[in-house]
mmCIF file of C-alpha atoms in Angstrom:
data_model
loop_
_atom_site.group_PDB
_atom_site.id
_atom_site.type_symbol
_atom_site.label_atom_id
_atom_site.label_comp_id
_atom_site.label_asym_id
_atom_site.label_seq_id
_atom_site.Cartn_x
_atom_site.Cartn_y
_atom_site.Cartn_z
ATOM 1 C CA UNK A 1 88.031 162.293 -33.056
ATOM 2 C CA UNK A 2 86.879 166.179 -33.402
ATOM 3 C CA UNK A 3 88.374 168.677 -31.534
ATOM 4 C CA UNK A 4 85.546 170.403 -29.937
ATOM 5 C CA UNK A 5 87.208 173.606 -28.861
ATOM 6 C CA UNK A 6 86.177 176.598 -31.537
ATOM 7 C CA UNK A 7 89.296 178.179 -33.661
ATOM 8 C CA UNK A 8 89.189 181.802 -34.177
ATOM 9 C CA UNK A 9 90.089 183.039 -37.720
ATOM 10 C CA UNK A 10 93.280 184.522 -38.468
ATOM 11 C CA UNK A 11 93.813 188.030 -37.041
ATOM 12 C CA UNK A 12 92.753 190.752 -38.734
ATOM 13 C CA UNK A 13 95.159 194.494 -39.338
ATOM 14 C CA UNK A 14 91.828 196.043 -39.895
ATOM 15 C CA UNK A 15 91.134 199.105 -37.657
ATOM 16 C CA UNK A 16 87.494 199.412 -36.398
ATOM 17 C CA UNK A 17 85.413 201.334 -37.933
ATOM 18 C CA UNK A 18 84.501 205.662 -36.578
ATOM 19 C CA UNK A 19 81.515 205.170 -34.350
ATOM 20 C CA UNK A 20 78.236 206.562 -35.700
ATOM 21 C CA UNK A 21 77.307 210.483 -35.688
ATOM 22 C CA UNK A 22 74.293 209.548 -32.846
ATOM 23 C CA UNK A 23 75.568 209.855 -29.317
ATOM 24 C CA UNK A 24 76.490 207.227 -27.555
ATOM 25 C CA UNK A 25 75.072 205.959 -24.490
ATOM 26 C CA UNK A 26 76.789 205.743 -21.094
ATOM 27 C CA UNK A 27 77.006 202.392 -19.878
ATOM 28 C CA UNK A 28 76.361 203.597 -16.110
ATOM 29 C CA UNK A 29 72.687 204.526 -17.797
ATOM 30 C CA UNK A 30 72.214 201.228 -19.256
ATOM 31 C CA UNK A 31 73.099 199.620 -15.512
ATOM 32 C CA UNK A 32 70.599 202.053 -14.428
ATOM 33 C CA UNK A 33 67.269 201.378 -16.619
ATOM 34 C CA UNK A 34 65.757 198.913 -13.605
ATOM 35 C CA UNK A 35 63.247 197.474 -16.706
ATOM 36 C CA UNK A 36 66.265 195.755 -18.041
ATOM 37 C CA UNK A 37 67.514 194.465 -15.103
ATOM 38 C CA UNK A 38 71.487 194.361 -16.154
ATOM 39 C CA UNK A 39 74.651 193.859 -13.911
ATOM 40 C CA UNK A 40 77.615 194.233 -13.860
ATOM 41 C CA UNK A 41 80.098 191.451 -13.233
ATOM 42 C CA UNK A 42 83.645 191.978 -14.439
ATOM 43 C CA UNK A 43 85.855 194.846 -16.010
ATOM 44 C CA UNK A 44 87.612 198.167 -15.186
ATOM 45 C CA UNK A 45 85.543 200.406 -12.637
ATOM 46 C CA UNK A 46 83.606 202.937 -14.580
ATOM 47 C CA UNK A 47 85.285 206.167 -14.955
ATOM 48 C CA UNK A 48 82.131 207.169 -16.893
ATOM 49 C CA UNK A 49 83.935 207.332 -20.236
ATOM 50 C CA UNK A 50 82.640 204.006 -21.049
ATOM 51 C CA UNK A 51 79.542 204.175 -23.399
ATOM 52 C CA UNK A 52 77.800 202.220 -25.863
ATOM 53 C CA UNK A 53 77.299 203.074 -29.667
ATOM 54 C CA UNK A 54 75.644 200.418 -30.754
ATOM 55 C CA UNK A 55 74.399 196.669 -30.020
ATOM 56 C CA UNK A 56 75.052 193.570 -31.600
ATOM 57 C CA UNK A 57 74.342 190.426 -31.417
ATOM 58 C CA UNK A 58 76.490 186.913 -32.465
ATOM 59 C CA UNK A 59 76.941 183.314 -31.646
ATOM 60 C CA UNK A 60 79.971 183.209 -33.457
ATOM 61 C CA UNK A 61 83.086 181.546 -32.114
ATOM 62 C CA UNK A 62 85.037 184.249 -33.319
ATOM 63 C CA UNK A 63 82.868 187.649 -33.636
ATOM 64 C CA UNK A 64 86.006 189.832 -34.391
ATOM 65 C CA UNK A 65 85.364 189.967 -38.255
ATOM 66 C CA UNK A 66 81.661 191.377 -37.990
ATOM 67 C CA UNK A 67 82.449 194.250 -34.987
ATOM 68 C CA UNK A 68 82.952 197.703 -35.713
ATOM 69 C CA UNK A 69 83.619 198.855 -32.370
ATOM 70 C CA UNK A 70 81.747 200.240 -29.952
ATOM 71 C CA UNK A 71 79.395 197.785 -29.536
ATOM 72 C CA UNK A 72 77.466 196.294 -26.692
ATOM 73 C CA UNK A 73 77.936 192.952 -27.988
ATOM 74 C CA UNK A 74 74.946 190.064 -26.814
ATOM 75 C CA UNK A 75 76.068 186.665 -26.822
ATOM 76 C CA UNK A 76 74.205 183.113 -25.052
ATOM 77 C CA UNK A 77 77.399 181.568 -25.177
ATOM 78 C CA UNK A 78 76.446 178.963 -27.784
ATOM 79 C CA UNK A 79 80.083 178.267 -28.716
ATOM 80 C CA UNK A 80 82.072 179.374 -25.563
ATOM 81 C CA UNK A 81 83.617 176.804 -23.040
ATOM 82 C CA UNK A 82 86.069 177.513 -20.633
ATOM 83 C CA UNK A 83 89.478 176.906 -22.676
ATOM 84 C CA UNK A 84 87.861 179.555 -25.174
ATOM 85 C CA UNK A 85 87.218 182.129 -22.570
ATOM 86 C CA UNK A 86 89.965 184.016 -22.592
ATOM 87 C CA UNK A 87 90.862 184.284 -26.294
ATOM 88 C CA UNK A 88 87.275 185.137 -26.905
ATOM 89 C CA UNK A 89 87.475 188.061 -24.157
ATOM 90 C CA UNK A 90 90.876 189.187 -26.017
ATOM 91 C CA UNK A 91 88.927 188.877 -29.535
ATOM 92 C CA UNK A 92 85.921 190.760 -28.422
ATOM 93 C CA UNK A 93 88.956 193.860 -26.471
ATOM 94 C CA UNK A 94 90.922 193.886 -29.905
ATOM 95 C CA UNK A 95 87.687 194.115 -32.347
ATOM 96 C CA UNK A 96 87.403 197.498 -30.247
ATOM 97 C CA UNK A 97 83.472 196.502 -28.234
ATOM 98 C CA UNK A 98 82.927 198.448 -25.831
ATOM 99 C CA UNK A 99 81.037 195.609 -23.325
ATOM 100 C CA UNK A 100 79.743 192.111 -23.458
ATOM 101 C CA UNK A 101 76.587 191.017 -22.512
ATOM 102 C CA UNK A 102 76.300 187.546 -21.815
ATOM 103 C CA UNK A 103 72.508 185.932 -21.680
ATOM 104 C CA UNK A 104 71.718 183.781 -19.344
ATOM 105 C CA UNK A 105 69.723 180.973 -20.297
ATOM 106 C CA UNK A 106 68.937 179.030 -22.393
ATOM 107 C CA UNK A 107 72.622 177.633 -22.196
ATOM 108 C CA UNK A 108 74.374 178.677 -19.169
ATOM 109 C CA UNK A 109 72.450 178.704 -15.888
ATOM 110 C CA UNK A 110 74.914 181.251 -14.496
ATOM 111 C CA UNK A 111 78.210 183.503 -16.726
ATOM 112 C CA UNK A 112 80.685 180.842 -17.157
ATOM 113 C CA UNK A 113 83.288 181.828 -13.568
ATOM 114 C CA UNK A 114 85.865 181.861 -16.576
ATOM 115 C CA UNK A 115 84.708 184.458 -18.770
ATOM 116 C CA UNK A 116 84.142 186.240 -15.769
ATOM 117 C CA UNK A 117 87.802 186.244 -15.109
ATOM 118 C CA UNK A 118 89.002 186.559 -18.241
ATOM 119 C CA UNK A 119 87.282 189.698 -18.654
ATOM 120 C CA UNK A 120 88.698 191.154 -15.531
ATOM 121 C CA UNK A 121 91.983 190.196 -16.812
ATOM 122 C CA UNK A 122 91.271 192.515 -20.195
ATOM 123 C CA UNK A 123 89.621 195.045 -18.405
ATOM 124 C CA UNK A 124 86.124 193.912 -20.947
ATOM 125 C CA UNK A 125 83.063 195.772 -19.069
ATOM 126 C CA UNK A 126 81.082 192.322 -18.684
ATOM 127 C CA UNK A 127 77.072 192.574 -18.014
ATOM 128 C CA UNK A 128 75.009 189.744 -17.040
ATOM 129 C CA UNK A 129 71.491 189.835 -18.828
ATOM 130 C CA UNK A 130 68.222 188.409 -17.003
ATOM 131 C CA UNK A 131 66.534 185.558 -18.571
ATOM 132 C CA UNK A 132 63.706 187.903 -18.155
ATOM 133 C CA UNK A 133 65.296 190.416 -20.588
ATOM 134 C CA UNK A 134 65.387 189.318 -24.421
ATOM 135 C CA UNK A 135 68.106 190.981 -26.468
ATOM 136 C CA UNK A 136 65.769 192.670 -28.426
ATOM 137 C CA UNK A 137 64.981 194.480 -25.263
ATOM 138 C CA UNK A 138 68.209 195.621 -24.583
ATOM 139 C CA UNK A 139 68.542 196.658 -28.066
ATOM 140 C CA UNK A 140 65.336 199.238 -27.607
ATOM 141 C CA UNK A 141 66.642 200.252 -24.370
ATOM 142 C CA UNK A 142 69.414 201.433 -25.896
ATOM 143 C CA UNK A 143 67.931 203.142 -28.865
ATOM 144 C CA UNK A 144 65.687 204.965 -26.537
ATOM 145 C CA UNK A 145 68.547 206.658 -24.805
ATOM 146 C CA UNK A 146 70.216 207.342 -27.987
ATOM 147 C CA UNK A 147 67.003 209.046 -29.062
ATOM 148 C CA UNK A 148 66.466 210.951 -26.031
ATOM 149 C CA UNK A 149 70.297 211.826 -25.821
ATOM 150 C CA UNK A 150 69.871 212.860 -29.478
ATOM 151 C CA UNK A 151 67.172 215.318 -28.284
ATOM 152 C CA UNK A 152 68.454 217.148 -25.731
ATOM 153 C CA UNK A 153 71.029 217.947 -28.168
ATOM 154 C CA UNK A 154 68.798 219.251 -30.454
ATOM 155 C CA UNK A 155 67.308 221.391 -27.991
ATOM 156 C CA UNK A 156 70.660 222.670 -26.721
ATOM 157 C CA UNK A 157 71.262 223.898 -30.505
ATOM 158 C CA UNK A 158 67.898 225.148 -31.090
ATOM 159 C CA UNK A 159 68.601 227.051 -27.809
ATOM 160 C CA UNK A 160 72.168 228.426 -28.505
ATOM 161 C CA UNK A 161 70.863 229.432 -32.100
ATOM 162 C CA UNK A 162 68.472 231.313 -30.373
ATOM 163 C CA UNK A 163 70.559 233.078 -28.143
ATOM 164 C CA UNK A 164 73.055 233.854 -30.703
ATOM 165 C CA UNK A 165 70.255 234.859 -32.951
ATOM 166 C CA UNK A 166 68.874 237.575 -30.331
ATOM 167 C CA UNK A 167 72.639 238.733 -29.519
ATOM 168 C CA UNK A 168 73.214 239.452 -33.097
ATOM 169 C CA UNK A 169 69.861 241.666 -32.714
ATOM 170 C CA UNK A 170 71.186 243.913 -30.197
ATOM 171 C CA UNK A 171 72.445 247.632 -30.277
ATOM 172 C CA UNK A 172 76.313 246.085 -29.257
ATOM 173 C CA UNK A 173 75.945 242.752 -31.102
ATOM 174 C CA UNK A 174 79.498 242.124 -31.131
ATOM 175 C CA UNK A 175 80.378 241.749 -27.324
ATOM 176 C CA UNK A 176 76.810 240.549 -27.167
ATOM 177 C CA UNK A 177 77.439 237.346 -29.111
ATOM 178 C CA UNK A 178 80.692 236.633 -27.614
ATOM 179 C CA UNK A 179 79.546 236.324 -24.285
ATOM 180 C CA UNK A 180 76.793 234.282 -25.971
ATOM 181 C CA UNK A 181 79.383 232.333 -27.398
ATOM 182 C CA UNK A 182 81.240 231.854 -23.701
ATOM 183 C CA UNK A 183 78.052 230.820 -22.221
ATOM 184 C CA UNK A 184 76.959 227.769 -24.757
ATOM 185 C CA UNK A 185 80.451 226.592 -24.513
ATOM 186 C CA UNK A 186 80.928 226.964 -20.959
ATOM 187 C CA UNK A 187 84.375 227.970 -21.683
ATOM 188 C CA UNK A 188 85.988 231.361 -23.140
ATOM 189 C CA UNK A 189 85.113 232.888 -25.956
ATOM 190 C CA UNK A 190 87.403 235.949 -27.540
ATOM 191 C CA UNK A 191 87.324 237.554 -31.011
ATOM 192 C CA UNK A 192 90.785 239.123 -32.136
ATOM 193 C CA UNK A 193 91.943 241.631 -34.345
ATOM 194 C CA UNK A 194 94.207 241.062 -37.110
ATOM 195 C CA UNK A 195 97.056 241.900 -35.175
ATOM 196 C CA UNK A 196 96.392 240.097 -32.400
ATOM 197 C CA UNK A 197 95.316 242.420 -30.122
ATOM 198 C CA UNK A 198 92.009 241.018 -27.870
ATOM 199 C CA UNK A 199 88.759 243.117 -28.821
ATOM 200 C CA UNK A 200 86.637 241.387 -27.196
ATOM 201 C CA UNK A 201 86.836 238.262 -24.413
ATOM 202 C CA UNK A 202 84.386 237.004 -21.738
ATOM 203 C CA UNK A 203 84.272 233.755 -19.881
ATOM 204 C CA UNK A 204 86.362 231.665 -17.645
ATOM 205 C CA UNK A 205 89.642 232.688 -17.355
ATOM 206 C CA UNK A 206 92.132 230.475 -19.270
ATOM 207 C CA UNK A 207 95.093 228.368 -17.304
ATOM 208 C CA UNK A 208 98.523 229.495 -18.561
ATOM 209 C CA UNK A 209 98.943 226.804 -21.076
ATOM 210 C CA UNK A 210 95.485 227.208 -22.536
ATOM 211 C CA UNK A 211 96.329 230.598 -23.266
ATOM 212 C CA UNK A 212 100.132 229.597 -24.614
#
């Protein structure tokens, strides 16, 4: 007699791998793009740290040895049953994904109740998908915020060279492009001399241990 219940492979020491130079997508954004319908059903609250660099998609008992990190991993739940739930929940939090995304249909009518728990119970973001949305379409959706992300960060460069450009122009470039400087950043900017001493500094004031 077979024993039905899927064996993960031995753990790997591996670390996951740096998450791509493209920025990542908040998951509260995903939630939000109605078209794809998503919800959320189990993990931590969102702090809105929690974002998405990239998607994936496996049937695999065990996908820990083809994750990166980051990912919004896709799964139907081919080979999940309820005495796997929880070690594939712990497989998924260890290979470093950043959500699970569990299709239902064609297998499961509804997210198994215990891969709903066991995701609460390792704090695994865990997003139902409509049998209305393919994976495919979750993959766009994502790639389209990554894209528009990606531009708006292009712009904010092109825009800050700009500024720093015209700065540099003026009669009193120096103080010009520091406060040019504190105003892209948001923050402080100051330019020291040799010894030390402040020449120049504009911006927010620092706290004490900032400026420690």
């Amino acid at each position: 007699m077979t024993d039905p219940t899927p064996h993960p492979t031995p753990r790997s020491t591996a670390r996951p791998a740096a998450p791509p130079p493209t920025p990542p997508v908040p998951l509260a954004a995903l939630l939000a793009d109605r078209d794809l319908g998503l919800r959320r059903i189990a993990g931590p609250p969102d702090d809105g740290s929690q974002v998405v660099h990239w998607v994936h998609t496996s049937e695999m008992a065990d996908p820990y040895p083809y994750l990166l990190g980051g990912e919004l991993l896709l799964t139907a739940g081919v080979q999940l049953s309820d005495a796997y739930a929880d070690e594939y929940a712990a497989r998924v939090v260890e290979a470093g994904a950043a959500a699970l995304g569990f299709g239902v249909t064609p297998v499961y009518d509804t997210v198994p109740p215990a891969l709903v728990e066991a995701c609460d119970r390792h704090g695994l973001p865990l997003l139902e998908v409509p049998p209305r949305t393919p994976f495919t379409t979750v993959a766009r959706g994502v790639w389209r915020l990554m894209a528009e992300a990606r531009h708006r960060e292009l712009r904010r460069v092109t825009q800050a060279q700009q500024g720093l450009a015209a700065a540099a122009a003026r009669q009193d470039p120096v103080p010009a492009v520091v406060r040019q400087l504190a105003v892209r950043l948001g923050g402080r900017a100051v330019l020291f001399a040799p010894d030390g001493a402040e020449l120049h500094t504009t911006g927010r004031a620092p706290s004490p241990g900032a400026r420690t």
